[in-house]
Amino acid sequence: MHFESALHLCYNSSMEWGILGHQWAVDLLAQHAAHDGLRHAYLFTGPPGIGRRTLALRLAQAVNCLKPPLPGQPCGACPACVRLSKMQHPDLTVTQAEQTGGTLKVEQVRELQRSLSLAPYEARYRVALLLRFEEANPSAANALLKTLEEPPAQVLLLLTAESLESLLPTIVSRCESIRLRPLPLPDVAAGLEQRWGIPGEQALLLAHLSGGRPGTAVRLHEHPEVLEARQTWLNDLASLMHAARVERFAYAQAAVKAAAEGKDSLRQCLMVWISFWHDVIYQACGSAAPLTNLDWAAQAVEWGEIFGLARSRAALERIEHTLTLIDANVHPRLALETLFLDLPRLP
């Protein structure tokens, strides 16, 4: 292929795939789809919200698009592209643990294998999307090995996981690995502003809150209630730092009561507090690391000056320990009250 034509294909594939960042991965996969270089299995790794599932689905669209504008490019508008993007295509099978942090079982893999033995219903490839495969138990992972070693014709296996190290080496060695990393924060902010029309200041905040993970940033934008909850939890933390023991214990009782139907909200609150204390530590030690809670930068500076590095680190460790206790099913009110006994107070 002529050099200029190759550049034209790479540039347009990146644009048409609708991916924010990860251009090298888009170009590689577009080339595979365009020139009969498709592997039988791909493994997309990286932290949640980095774009693993989106990239996998774009590859599924690229090989099954009914009206590709150029080789390796999905049109995004034909029935196949639309249904694949919604994960509702008859030739797409999605396999994952029932909930995040759960277990992908061997029975689910065997059911997937039965479906893959059938010829594609209408698409060029039958696609298996195995999400969060690090949650597969050993029996499920070993069961998939047979399919990876002897893949059926016209089958494309797409796996996502947090890291290569979280999977069996035999699984990794049989896949083409696409390792995704967080993007530079200015790039995420610029993409949010240009592609989604998010005002610059808000886009920059979302970029920081997401830690350079485009999918997380977009989800935060689409779910403002999550940002509102974060603001409430940070306000609560600021109030608790001035509160006496009685007020802190009353907060613990109310928080546990509010989370009586599940621990998710309490766990998310502690995660927000942890992210803020990380910011405080960065300020206390003069680190140039980017802050997560950009809109609370002034408070992070103030607390870092008041508590110093040692006390700030101790507060962070106590909150992290509380989160560990709650995940281990220790009574949440007892865990919170113990935390509030240890947390320092602002003057």
Coordinates of C-alpha atoms in Angstrom, one line a residue, residues 263 324-332:
K263 CA -22.9 -1.3 51.4
T324 CA -11.1 -3.4 54.3
L325 CA -13.1 -4.2 57.4
I326 CA -16.4 -3.3 55.7
D327 CA -15.5 -5.5 52.7
A328 CA -14.8 -8.3 55.2
N329 CA -18.3 -7.9 56.6
V330 CA -17.3 -6.3 59.9
H331 CA -20.3 -4.5 61.3
P332 CA -20.2 -1.1 59.5

